[in-house]
Coordinates of C-alpha atoms in Angstrom, one line a residue:
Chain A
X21 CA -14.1 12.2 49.2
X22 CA -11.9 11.0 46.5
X23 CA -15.1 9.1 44.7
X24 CA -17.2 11.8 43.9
X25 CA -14.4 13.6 42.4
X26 CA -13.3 10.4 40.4
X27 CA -17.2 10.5 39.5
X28 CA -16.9 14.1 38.2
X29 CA -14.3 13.8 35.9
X30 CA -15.5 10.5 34.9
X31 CA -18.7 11.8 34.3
X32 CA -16.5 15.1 32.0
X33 CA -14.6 12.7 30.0
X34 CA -17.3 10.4 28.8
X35 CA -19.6 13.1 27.5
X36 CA -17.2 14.8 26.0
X37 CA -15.9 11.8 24.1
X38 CA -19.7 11.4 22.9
X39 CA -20.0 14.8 21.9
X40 CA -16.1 14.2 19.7
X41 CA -17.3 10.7 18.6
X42 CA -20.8 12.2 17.2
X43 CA -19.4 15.2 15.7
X44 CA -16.6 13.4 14.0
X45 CA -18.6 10.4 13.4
X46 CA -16.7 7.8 15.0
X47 CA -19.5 5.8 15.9
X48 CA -22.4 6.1 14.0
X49 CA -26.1 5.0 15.6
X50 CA -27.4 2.1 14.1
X51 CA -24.0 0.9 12.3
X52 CA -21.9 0.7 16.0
X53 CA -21.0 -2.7 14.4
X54 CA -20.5 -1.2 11.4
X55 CA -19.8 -3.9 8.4
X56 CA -19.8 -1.8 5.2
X57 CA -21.4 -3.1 1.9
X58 CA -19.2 -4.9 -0.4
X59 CA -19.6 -2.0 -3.2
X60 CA -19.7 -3.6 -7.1
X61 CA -16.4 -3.8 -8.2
X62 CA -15.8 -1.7 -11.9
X63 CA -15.8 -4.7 -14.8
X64 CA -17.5 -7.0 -12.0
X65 CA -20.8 -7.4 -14.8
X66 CA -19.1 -8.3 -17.5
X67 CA -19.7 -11.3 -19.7
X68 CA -22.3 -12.2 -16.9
X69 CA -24.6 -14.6 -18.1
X70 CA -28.1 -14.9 -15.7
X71 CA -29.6 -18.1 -14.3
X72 CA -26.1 -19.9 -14.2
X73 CA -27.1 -23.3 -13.1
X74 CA -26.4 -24.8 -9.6
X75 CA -23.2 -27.2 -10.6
X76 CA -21.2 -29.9 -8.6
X77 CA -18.2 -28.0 -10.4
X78 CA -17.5 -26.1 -13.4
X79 CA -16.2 -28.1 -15.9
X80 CA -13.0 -30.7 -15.1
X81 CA -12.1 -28.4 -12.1
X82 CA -8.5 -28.1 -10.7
X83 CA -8.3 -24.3 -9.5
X84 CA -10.6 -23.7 -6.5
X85 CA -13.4 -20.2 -5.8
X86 CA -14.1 -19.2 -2.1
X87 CA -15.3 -17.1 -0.1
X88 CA -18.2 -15.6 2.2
X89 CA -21.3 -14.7 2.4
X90 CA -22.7 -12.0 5.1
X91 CA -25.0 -9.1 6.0
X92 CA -24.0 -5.6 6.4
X93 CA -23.9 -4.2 9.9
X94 CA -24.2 -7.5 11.8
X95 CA -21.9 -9.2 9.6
X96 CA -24.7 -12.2 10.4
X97 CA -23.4 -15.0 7.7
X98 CA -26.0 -15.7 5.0
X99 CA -26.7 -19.5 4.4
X100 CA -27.9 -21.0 1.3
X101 CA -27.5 -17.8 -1.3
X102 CA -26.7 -18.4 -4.6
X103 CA -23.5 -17.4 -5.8
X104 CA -22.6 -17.0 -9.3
X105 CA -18.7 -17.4 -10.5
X106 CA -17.2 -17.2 -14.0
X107 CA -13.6 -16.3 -15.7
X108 CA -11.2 -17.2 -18.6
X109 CA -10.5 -20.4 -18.0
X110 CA -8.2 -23.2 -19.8
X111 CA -11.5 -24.5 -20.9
X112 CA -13.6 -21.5 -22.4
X113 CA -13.8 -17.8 -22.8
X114 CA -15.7 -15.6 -20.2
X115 CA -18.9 -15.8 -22.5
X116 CA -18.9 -19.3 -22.8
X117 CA -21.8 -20.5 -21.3
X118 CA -20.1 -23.6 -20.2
X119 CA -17.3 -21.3 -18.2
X120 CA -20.2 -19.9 -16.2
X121 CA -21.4 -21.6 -12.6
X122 CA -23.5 -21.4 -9.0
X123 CA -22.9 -22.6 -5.9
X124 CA -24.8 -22.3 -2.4
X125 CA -23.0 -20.9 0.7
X126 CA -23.2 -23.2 3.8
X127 CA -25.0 -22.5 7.2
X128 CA -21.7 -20.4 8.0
X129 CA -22.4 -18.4 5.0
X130 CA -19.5 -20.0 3.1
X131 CA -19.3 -21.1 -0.6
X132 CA -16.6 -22.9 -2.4
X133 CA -17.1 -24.0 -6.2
X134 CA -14.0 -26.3 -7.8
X135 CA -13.8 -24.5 -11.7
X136 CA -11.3 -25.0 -14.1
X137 CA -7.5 -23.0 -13.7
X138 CA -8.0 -19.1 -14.4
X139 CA -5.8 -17.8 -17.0
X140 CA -4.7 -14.4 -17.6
X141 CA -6.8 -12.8 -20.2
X142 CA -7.5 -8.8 -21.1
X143 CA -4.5 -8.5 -19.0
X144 CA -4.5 -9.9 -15.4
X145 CA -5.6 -13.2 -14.0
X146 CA -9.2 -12.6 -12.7
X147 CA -12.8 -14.5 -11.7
X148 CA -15.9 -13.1 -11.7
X149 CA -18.6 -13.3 -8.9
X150 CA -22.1 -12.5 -8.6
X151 CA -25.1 -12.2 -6.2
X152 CA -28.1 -11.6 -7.6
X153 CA -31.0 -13.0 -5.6
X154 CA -32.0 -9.6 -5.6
X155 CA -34.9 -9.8 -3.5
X156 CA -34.1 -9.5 0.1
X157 CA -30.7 -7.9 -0.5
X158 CA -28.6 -5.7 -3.2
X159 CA -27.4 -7.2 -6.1
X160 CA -23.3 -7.1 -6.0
X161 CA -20.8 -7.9 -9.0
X162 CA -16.7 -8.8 -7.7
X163 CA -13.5 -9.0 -10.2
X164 CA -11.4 -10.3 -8.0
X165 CA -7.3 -10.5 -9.2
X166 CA -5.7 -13.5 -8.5
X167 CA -1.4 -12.4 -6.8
X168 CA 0.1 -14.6 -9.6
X169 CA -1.1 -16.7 -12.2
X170 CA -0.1 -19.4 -11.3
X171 CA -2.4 -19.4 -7.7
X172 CA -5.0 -22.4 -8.2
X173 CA -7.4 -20.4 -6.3
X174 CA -9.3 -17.3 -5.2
X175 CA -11.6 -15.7 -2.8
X176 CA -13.9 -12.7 -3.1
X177 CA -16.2 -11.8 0.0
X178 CA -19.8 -10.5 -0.1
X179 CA -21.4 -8.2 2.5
X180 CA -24.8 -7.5 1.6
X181 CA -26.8 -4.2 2.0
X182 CA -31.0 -5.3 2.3
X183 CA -32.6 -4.3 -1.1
Chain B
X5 CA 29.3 -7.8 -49.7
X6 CA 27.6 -5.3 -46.9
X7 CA 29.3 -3.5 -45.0
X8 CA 29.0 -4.6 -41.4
X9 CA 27.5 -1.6 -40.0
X10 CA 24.7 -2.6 -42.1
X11 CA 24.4 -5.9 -41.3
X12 CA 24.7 -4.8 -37.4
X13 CA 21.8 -2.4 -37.6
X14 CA 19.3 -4.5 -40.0
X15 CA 20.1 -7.1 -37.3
X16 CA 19.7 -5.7 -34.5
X17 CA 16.8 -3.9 -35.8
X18 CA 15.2 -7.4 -37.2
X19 CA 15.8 -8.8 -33.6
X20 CA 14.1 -6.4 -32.0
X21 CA 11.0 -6.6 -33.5
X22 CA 10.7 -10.5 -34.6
X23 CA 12.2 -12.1 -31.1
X24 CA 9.3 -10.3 -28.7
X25 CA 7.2 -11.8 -31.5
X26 CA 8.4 -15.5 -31.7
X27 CA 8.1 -15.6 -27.6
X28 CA 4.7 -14.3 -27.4
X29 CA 4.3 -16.8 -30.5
X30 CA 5.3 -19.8 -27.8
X31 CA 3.4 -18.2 -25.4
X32 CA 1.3 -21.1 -23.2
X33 CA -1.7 -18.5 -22.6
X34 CA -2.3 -19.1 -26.7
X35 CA -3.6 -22.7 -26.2
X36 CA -6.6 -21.4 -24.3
X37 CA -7.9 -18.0 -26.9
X38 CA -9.7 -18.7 -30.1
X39 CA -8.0 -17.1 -33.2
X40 CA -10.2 -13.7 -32.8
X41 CA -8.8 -13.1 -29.5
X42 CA -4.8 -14.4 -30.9
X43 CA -5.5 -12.2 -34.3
X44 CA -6.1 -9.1 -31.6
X45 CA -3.2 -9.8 -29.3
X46 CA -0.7 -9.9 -31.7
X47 CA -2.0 -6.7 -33.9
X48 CA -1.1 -5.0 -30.5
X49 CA 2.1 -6.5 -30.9
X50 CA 2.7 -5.9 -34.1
X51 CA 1.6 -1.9 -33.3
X52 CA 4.7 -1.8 -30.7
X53 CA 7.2 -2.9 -32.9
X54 CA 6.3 -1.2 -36.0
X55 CA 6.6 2.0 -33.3
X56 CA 10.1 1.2 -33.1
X57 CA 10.4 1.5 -37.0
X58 CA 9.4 4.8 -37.2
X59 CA 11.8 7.1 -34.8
X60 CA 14.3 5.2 -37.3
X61 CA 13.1 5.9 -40.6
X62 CA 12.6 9.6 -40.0
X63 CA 16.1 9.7 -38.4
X64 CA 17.6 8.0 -42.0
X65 CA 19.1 6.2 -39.2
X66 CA 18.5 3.2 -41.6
X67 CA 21.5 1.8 -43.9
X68 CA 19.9 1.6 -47.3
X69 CA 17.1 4.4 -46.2
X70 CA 18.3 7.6 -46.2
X71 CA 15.9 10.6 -44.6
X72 CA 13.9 11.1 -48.1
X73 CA 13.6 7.8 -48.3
X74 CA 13.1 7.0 -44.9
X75 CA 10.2 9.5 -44.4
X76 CA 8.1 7.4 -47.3
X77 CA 8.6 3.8 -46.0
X78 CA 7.4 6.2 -42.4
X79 CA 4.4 7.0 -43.6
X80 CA 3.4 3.3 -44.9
X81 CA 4.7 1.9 -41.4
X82 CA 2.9 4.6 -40.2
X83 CA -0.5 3.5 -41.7
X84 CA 0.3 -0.2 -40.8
X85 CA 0.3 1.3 -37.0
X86 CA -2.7 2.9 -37.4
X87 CA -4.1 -0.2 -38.8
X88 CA -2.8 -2.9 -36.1
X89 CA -4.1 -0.3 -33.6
X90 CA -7.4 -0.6 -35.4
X91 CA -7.6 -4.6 -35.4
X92 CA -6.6 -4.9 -32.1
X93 CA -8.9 -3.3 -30.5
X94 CA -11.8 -4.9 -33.3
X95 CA -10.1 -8.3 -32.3
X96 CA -10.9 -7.3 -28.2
X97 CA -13.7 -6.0 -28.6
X98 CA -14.7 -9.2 -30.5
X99 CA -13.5 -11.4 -28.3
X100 CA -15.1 -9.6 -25.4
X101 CA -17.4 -6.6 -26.0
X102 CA -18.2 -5.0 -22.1
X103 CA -14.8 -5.3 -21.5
X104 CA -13.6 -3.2 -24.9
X105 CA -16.6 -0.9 -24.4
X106 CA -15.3 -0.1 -20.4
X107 CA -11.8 0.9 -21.4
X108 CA -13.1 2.9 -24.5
X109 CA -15.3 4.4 -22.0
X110 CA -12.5 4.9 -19.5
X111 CA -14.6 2.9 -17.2
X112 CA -12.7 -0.1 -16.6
X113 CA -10.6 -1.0 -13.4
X114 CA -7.4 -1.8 -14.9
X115 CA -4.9 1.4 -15.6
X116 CA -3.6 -0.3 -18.9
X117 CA -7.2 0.1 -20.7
X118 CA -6.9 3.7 -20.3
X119 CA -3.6 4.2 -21.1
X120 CA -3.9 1.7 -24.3
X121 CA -7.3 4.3 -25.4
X122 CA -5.2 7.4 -24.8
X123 CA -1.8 6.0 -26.7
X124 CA -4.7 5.0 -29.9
X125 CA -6.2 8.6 -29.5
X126 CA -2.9 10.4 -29.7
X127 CA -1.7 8.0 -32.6
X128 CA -4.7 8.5 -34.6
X129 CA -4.2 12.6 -34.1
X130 CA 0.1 12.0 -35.2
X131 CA -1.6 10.2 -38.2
X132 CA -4.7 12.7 -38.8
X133 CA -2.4 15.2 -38.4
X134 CA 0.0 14.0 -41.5
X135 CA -2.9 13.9 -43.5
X136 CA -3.4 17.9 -42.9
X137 CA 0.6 18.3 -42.9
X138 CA 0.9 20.8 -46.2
X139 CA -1.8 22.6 -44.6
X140 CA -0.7 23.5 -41.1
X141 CA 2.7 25.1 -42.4
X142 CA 5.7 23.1 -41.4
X143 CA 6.2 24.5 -37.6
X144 CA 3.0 23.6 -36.2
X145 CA 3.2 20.2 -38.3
X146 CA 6.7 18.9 -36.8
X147 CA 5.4 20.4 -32.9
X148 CA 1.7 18.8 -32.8
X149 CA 3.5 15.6 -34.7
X150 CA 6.1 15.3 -32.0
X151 CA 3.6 15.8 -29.4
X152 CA 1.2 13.1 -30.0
X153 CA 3.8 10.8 -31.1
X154 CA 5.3 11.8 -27.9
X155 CA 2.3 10.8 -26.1
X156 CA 1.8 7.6 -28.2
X157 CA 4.6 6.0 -27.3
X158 CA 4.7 6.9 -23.6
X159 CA 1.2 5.7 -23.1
X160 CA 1.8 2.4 -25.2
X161 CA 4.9 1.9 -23.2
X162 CA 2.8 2.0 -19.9
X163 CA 0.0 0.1 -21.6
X164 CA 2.0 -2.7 -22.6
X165 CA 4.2 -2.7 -19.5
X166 CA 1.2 -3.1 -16.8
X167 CA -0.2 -6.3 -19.1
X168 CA 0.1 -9.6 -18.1
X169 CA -0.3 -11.5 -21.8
X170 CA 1.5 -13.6 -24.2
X171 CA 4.9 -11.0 -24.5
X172 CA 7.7 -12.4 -22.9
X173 CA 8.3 -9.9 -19.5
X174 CA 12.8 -9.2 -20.8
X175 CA 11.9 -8.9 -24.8
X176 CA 8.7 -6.7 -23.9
X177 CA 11.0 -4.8 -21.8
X178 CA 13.6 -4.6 -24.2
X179 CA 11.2 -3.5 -27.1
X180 CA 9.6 -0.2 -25.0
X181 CA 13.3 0.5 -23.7
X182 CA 14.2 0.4 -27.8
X183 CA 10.8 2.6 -28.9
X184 CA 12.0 5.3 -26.0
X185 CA 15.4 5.9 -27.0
X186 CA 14.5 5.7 -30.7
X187 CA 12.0 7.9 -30.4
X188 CA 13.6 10.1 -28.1
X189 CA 16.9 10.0 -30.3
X190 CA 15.1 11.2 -33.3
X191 CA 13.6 14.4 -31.6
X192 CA 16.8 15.7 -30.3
X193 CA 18.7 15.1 -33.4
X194 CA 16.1 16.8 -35.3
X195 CA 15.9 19.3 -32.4
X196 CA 12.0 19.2 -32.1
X197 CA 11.9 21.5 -29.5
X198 CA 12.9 24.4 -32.0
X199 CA 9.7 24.0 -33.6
X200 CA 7.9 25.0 -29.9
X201 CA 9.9 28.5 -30.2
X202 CA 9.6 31.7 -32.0
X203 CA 6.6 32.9 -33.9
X204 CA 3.3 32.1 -33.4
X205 CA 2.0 29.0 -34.9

């Protein structure tokens, strides 16, 4: 009967591809959906000022900050964290207090903060980010580099690993 | 009147180093760094160009500075390298200390912080390393001198190439095209690589 021989070999080729996928680590129990951390980028820190205040925007505005917001493993998105963004602006230095800003992300676990334009400075065009709750989840710094400098926006994403 | 060699070569010399200078002078990114952050920008500047100087003067390629000659204005160009080196990277770290403490520290993500630490290194050994020059005997002086120069300018050329700041992209182009054949020039006229050979240093 062709069906118990289909069965066989079925039955050959699916636990061997366990045994491949478990040795090779292919598929990993527990992270089968497997959204990786957003690691802390090197320089991310720097010039980070904490308690930035919750702002409508930072300063006259004009270049625009985006991004996400989400768990690690589920990729679930995160609503209402607190997302801290600075950078070299045409209105202040990095440690400027007044170059420094939060925003909330949105039931989709998006945020969007209106800052000033990003200028080059130490080199390349770049923002800063932070999450630093740093209760229910990992504390992450982001550098993001913006293509050219004369974008007039940027977006860094967060996936969060639970403290 | 000069002869117009002379005027050719003062003028092409003066071009090289002042046009880079009077772009990164009009540059728009100025408007928006206090004088600190200006002050350290342009002692980096300043640093490049006087390394273009310096493969010349030793060469008496100069009209006007023949070798002996040459080789004393060298050594005070060679101190004012030092010493632009020094206040641009007082004017950074000034401006902003983490980010002056992660390239000393070869910790921070841009390749041009490292290279820019290794090219300050390697000049501050050339420069250490004339200090101790009657005492090294003349072999090992003109080899470890040629080597960290050597360095130097590669990493300074790679440093400066990889920024995106007030030098015009062309002149800053033209100026580390200039310092590479200048300074490559000098060593094969003097034919460095002699001093590598023979006995034991």
């Amino acid at each position: 009967m062709p069906s118990s021989q289909f069965t066989r070999r079925g039955l050959l080729a699916v636990s061997g591809a366990i045994i491949v996928s478990s040795l090779t680590g292919l598929v990993r129990p527990g992270h089968a959906s497997g959204l990786a951390p957003t690691p802390t980028m090197r320089g991310g820190a720097n010039n980070y000022l904490p308690g930035a205040p919750i702002v409508e925007r930072i300063g006259g505005g004009g270049f625009w900050m985006s991004g996400t917001v989400r768990r690690a493993g589920d990729g679930m998105p995160l609503a209402r964290r607190r997302i801290q963004i600075w950078a070299h602006t045409t209105e202040g230095h990095e440690r400027d207090p007044h170059s420094h800003g939060a925003t909330l992300t949105d039931a989709e676990g998006r945020f969007r903060l209106e800052m000033p334009q990003i200028v080059p400075a130490f080199g390349q065009p770049h923002g800063h980010l932070a999450y630093d709750d740093g209760v229910e989840f990992r504390t992450v710094f982001l550098r993001p580099i913006m293509r050219s400098a004369r974008d007039t926006s940027l977006s860094a994403d967060f996936v969060l690993e639970p403290a | 009147m000069l002869p117009a060699r002379t005027i050719l070569i003062w003028g092409c010399l003066a071009a090289a180093v002042s046009v880079p200078i009077l772009i990164a002078a009009r540059s728009p990114l100025l408007q928006w760094r206090q004088p600190i952050y200006i002050v350290g920008g342009f002692a980096g500047i300043v640093s490049l160009a006087a390394m273009l100087c310096q493969p010349l003067l030793v060469g008496g390629y100069l009209p006007g500075l023949p070798t002996r000659r040459g080789r004393r204005v060298h050594r005070v160009v060679g101190t004012v390298v030092v010493l632009s080196v020094v206040v641009h990277v007082a004017g950074l770290w000034i401006t902003s200390p983490p980010d002056m403490i992660d390239a000393l520290t070869f910790s921070a993500p841009t390749a041009f912080s490292a290279f820019g630490v290794i090219s300050m290194w390697m000049l501050f050994a050339a420069a250490g390393l004339a200090l101790a020059r009657r005492r090294i005997g003349i072999r090992s002086w003109r080899a470890g001198h040629a080597s960290f120069v050597s360095l130097a300018v590669l990493t300074a050329v790679a440093h400066a190439m990889l920024i995106e700041g007030t030098m015009g992209m062309v002149s800053k182009a033209v100026l580390c095209l200039l310092v590479l054949i200048a300074t490559g020039k000098v060593m094969a006229d003097l034919k460095i690589w002699r001093s590598f050979r023979g006995r034991n240093m």
